[in-house]
Coordinates of C-alpha atoms in Angstrom, one line a residue:
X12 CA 135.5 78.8 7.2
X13 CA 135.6 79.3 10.8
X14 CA 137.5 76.7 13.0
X15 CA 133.6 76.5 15.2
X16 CA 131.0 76.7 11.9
X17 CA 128.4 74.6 13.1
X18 CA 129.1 74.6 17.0
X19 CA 126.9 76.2 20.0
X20 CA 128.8 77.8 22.5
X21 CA 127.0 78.5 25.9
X22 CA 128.6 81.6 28.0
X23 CA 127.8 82.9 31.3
X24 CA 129.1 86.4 32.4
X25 CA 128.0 87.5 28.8
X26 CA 126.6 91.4 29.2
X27 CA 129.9 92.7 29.3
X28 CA 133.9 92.7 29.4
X29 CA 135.4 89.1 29.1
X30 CA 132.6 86.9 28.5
X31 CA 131.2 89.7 25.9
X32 CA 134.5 89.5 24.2
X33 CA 134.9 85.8 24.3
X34 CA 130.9 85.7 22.9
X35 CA 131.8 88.0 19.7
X36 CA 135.4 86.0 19.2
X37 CA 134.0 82.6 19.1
X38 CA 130.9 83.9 16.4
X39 CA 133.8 85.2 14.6
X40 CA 134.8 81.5 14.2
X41 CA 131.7 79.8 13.5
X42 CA 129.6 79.3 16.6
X43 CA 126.4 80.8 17.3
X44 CA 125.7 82.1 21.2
X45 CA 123.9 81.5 23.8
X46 CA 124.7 84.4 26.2
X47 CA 123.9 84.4 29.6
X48 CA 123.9 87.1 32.9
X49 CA 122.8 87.8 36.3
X50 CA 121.8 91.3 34.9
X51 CA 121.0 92.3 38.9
X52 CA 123.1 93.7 41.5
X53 CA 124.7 91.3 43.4
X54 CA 125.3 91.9 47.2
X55 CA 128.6 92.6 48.7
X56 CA 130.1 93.2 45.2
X57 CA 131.1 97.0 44.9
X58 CA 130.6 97.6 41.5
X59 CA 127.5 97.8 39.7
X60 CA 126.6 94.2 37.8
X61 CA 125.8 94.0 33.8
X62 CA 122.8 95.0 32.7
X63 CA 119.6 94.1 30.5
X64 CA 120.4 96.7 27.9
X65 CA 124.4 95.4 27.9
X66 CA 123.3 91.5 27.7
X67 CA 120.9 92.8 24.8
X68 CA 123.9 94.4 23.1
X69 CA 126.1 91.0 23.4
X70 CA 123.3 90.1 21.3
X71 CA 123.5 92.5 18.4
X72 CA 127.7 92.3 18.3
X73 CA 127.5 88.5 17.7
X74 CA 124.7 89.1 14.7
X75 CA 126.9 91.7 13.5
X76 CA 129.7 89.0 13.1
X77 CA 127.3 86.4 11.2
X78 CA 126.3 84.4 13.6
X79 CA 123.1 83.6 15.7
X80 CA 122.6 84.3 19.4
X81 CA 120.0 83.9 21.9
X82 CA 120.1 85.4 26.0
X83 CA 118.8 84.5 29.3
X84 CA 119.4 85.9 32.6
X85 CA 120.3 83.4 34.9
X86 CA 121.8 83.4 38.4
X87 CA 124.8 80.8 38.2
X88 CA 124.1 80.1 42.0
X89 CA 120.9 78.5 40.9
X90 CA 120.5 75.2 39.6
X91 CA 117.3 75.6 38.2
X92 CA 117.6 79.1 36.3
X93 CA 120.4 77.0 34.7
X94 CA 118.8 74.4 33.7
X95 CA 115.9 77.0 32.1
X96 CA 119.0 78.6 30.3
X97 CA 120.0 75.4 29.0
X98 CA 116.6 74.2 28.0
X99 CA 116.3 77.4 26.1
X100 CA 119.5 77.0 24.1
X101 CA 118.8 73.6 23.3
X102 CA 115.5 74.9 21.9
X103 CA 116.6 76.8 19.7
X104 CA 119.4 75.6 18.4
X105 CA 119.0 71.3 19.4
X106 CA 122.7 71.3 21.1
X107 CA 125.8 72.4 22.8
X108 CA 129.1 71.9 22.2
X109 CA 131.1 74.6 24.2
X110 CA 130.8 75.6 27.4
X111 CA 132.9 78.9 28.6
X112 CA 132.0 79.5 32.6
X113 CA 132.6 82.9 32.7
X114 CA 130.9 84.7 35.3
X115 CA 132.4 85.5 38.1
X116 CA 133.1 88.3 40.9
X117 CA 135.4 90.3 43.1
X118 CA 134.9 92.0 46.4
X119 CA 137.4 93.8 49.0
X120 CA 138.7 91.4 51.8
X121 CA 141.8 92.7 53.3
X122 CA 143.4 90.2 56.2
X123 CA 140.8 86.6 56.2
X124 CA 140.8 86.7 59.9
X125 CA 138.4 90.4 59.2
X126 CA 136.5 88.9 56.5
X127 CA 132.8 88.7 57.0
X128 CA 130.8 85.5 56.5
X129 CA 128.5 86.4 54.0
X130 CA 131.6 88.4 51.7
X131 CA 133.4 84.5 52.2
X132 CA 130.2 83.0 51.2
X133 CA 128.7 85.4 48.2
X134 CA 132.0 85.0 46.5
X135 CA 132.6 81.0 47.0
X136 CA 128.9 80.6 45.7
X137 CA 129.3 82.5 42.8
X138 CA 133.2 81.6 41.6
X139 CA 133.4 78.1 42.6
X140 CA 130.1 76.6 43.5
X141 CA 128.4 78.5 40.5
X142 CA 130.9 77.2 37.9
X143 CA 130.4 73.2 39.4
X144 CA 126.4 74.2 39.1
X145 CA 126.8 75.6 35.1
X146 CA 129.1 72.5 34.5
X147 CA 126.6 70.4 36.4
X148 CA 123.7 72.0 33.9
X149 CA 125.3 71.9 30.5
X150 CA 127.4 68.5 30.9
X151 CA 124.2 66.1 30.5
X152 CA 123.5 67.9 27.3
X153 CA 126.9 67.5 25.9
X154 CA 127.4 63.3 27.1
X155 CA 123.9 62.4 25.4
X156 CA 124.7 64.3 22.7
X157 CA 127.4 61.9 21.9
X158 CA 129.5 64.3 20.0
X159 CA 131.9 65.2 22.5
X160 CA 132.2 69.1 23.4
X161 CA 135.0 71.3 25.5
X162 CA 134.6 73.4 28.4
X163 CA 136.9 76.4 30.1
X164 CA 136.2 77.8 33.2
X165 CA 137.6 81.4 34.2
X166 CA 139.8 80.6 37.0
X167 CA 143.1 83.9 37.7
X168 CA 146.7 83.7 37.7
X169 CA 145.5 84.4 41.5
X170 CA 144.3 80.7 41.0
X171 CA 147.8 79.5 40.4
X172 CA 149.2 81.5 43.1
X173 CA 148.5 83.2 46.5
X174 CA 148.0 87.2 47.6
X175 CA 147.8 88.7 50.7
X176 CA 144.3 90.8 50.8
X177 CA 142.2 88.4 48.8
X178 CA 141.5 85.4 50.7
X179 CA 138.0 84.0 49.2
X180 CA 138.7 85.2 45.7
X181 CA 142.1 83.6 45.8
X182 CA 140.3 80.4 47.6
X183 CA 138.1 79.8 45.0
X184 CA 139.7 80.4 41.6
X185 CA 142.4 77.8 43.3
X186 CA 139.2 75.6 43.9
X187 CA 138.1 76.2 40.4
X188 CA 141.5 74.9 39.0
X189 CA 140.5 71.5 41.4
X190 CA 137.4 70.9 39.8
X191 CA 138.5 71.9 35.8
X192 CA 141.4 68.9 36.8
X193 CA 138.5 66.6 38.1
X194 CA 135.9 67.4 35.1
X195 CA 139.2 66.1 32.9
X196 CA 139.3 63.1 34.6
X197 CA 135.1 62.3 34.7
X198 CA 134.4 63.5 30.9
X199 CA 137.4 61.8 28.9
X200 CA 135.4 58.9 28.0
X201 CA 133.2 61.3 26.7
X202 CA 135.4 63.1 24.6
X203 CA 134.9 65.9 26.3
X204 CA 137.4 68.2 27.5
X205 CA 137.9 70.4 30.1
X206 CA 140.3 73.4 30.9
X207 CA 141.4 76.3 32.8
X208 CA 142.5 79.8 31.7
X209 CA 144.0 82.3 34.1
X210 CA 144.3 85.3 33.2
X211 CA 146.0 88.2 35.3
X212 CA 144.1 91.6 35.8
X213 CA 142.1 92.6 32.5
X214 CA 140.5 96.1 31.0
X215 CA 136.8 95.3 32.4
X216 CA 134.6 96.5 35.2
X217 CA 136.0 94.3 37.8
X218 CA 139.0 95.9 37.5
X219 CA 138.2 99.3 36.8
X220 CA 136.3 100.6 39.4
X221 CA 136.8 102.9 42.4
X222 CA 137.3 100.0 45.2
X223 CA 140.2 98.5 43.3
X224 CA 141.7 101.7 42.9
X225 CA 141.7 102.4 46.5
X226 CA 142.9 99.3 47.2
X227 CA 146.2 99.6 45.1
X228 CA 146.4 103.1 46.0
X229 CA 145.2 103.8 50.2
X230 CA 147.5 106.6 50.0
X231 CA 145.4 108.9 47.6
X232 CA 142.1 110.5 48.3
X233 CA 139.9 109.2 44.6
X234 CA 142.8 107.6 42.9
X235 CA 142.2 106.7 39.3
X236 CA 143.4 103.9 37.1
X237 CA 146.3 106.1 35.9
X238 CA 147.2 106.2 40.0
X239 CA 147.2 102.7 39.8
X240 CA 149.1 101.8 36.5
X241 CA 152.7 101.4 38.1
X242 CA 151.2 99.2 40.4
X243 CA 149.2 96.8 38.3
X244 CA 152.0 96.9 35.8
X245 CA 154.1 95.5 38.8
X246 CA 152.3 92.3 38.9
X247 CA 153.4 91.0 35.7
X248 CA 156.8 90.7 34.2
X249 CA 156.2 92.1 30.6
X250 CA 155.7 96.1 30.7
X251 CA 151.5 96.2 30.9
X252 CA 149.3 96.7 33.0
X253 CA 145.8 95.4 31.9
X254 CA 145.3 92.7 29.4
X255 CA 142.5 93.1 26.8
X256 CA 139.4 91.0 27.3
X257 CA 140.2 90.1 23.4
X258 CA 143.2 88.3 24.5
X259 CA 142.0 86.2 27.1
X260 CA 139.0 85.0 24.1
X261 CA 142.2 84.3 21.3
X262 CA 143.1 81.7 24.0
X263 CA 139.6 80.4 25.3
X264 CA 138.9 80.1 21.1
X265 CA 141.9 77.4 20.4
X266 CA 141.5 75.8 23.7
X267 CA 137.7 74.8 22.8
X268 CA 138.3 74.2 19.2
X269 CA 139.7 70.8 17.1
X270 CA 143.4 72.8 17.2
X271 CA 143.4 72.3 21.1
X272 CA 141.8 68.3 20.7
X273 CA 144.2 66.6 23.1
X274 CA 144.6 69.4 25.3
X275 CA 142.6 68.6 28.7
X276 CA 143.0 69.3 32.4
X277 CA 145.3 72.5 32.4
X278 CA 145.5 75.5 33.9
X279 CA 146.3 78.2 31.1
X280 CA 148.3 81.0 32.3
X281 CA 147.0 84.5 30.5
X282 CA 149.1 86.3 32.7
X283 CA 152.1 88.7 30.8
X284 CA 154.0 86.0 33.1
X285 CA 152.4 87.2 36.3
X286 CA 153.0 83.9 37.6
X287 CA 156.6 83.7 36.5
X288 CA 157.8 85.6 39.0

């Protein structure tokens, strides 16, 4: 018996690193999946985006644990690619009870002053508008279903504190916390909850990739992550330097099941105590 047997979790940011993880943990408990990516590049974002072939394999991990799954690619800044995502889900499998907002992205800023308008903009679409438009989606779903349901949005430990160098991304994971606080408040009656997690920097492509490493490391010529590790170890208080996706999904998986039924409207720290110091 899994602690989700008989629920439908939707996740976006699915094809790869966190939201893959959190897709295979919460099948390992019960629910079957309803993955969901972008699968496109995405502009001003300097890492390549999650693929077809990667969203397919999502697929085949959360089979491999028992459970059922279904994709679509969906852009979270559009309304109505989300609204066919969630059509499809409830197709196939009639409802949806969780709701992990995933997806999100990272891009270089340095001081805000030099920021450009459409860096500021891409990124606030995407990490705070796009996670009010997939709650905005899903939530109808869950309040006539009448069964309650949980939701976690992906906010940061940058959410819960302030950088220098990372003005929009730190802008809107705050903003994220604001509306995960306000969801609490709207869908109570509902019995439906909703919560942050913020984790600090974690093994996945957003993290390992050439720009981030240049960022931590402007005094090298191609630093690697190995470059970087004193640094990145730095911003945390227990000796690591990288969670693993896998421990940001053990959370995400008691937050939105019955174990975690009175928790609502918090902002979880997955941080090795990053925001402790």
């Amino acid at each position: 018996m899994g602690k989700l047997d008989g629920k439908v979790a939707f996740i976006t940011g699915a094809a790869r690193g966190q939201g893959r993880s959190h897709a295979v943990k919460l099948a390992e408990e019960g629910a079957d999946i309803v993955a969901v990516d972008i699968c496109r590049s995405i502009e001003t974002v300097p890492y390549a985006s999650a693929t077809t072939d990667e969203l397919a394999e999502t697929l085949l991990l959360v089979e491999k644990a028992g459970r059922k799954a279904i994709s679509a690619e969906a852009d979270i800044r559009s309304s109505e690619q989300l609204d066919e995502a969630v059509a499809k889900a409830k197709e196939a499998f009639s409802h949806i009870d969780i709701l992990v907002s995933n997806a999100g992205i990272w891009s270089l800023s340095h001081e805000s002053w030099k920021l450009d308008d459409e860096t500021w903009q891409t990124m606030l679409d995407i990490n705070l508008t796009g996670q009010w438009k997939t709650t905005k989606a899903v939530i109808p779903t869950m309040i006539e279903q009448g069964t309650g349901g949980a939701i976690t949005i992906t906010s940061s430990s940058i959410g819960l504190k302030a950088t220098t160098g990372n003005v929009h991304y730190t802008s809107a994971k705050h903003g994220v916390i604001g509306l995960v606080r306000t969801l609490a408040h709207e869908l109570a009656p509902y019995d439906i909850r909703c919560n942050a997690v913020c984790p600090t920097s974690v093994d996945t492509t957003m993290i390992n990739n050439d720009a981030i490493f240049e960022l931590f490391r402007p005094d090298i010529e191609h630093p690697t992550f190995e470059d970087c590790e004193e640094a990145l170890t730095g911003l945390n208080i227990m000796p690591v330097a990288l969670l693993a996706p896998r421990d940001v999904s053990n959370a995400i998986s008691w937050l939105v099941s019955d174990e975690a039924r009175y928790v609502t409207g918090i902002a979880l720290p997955v941080d090795a105590g990053s925001t402790a110091k």
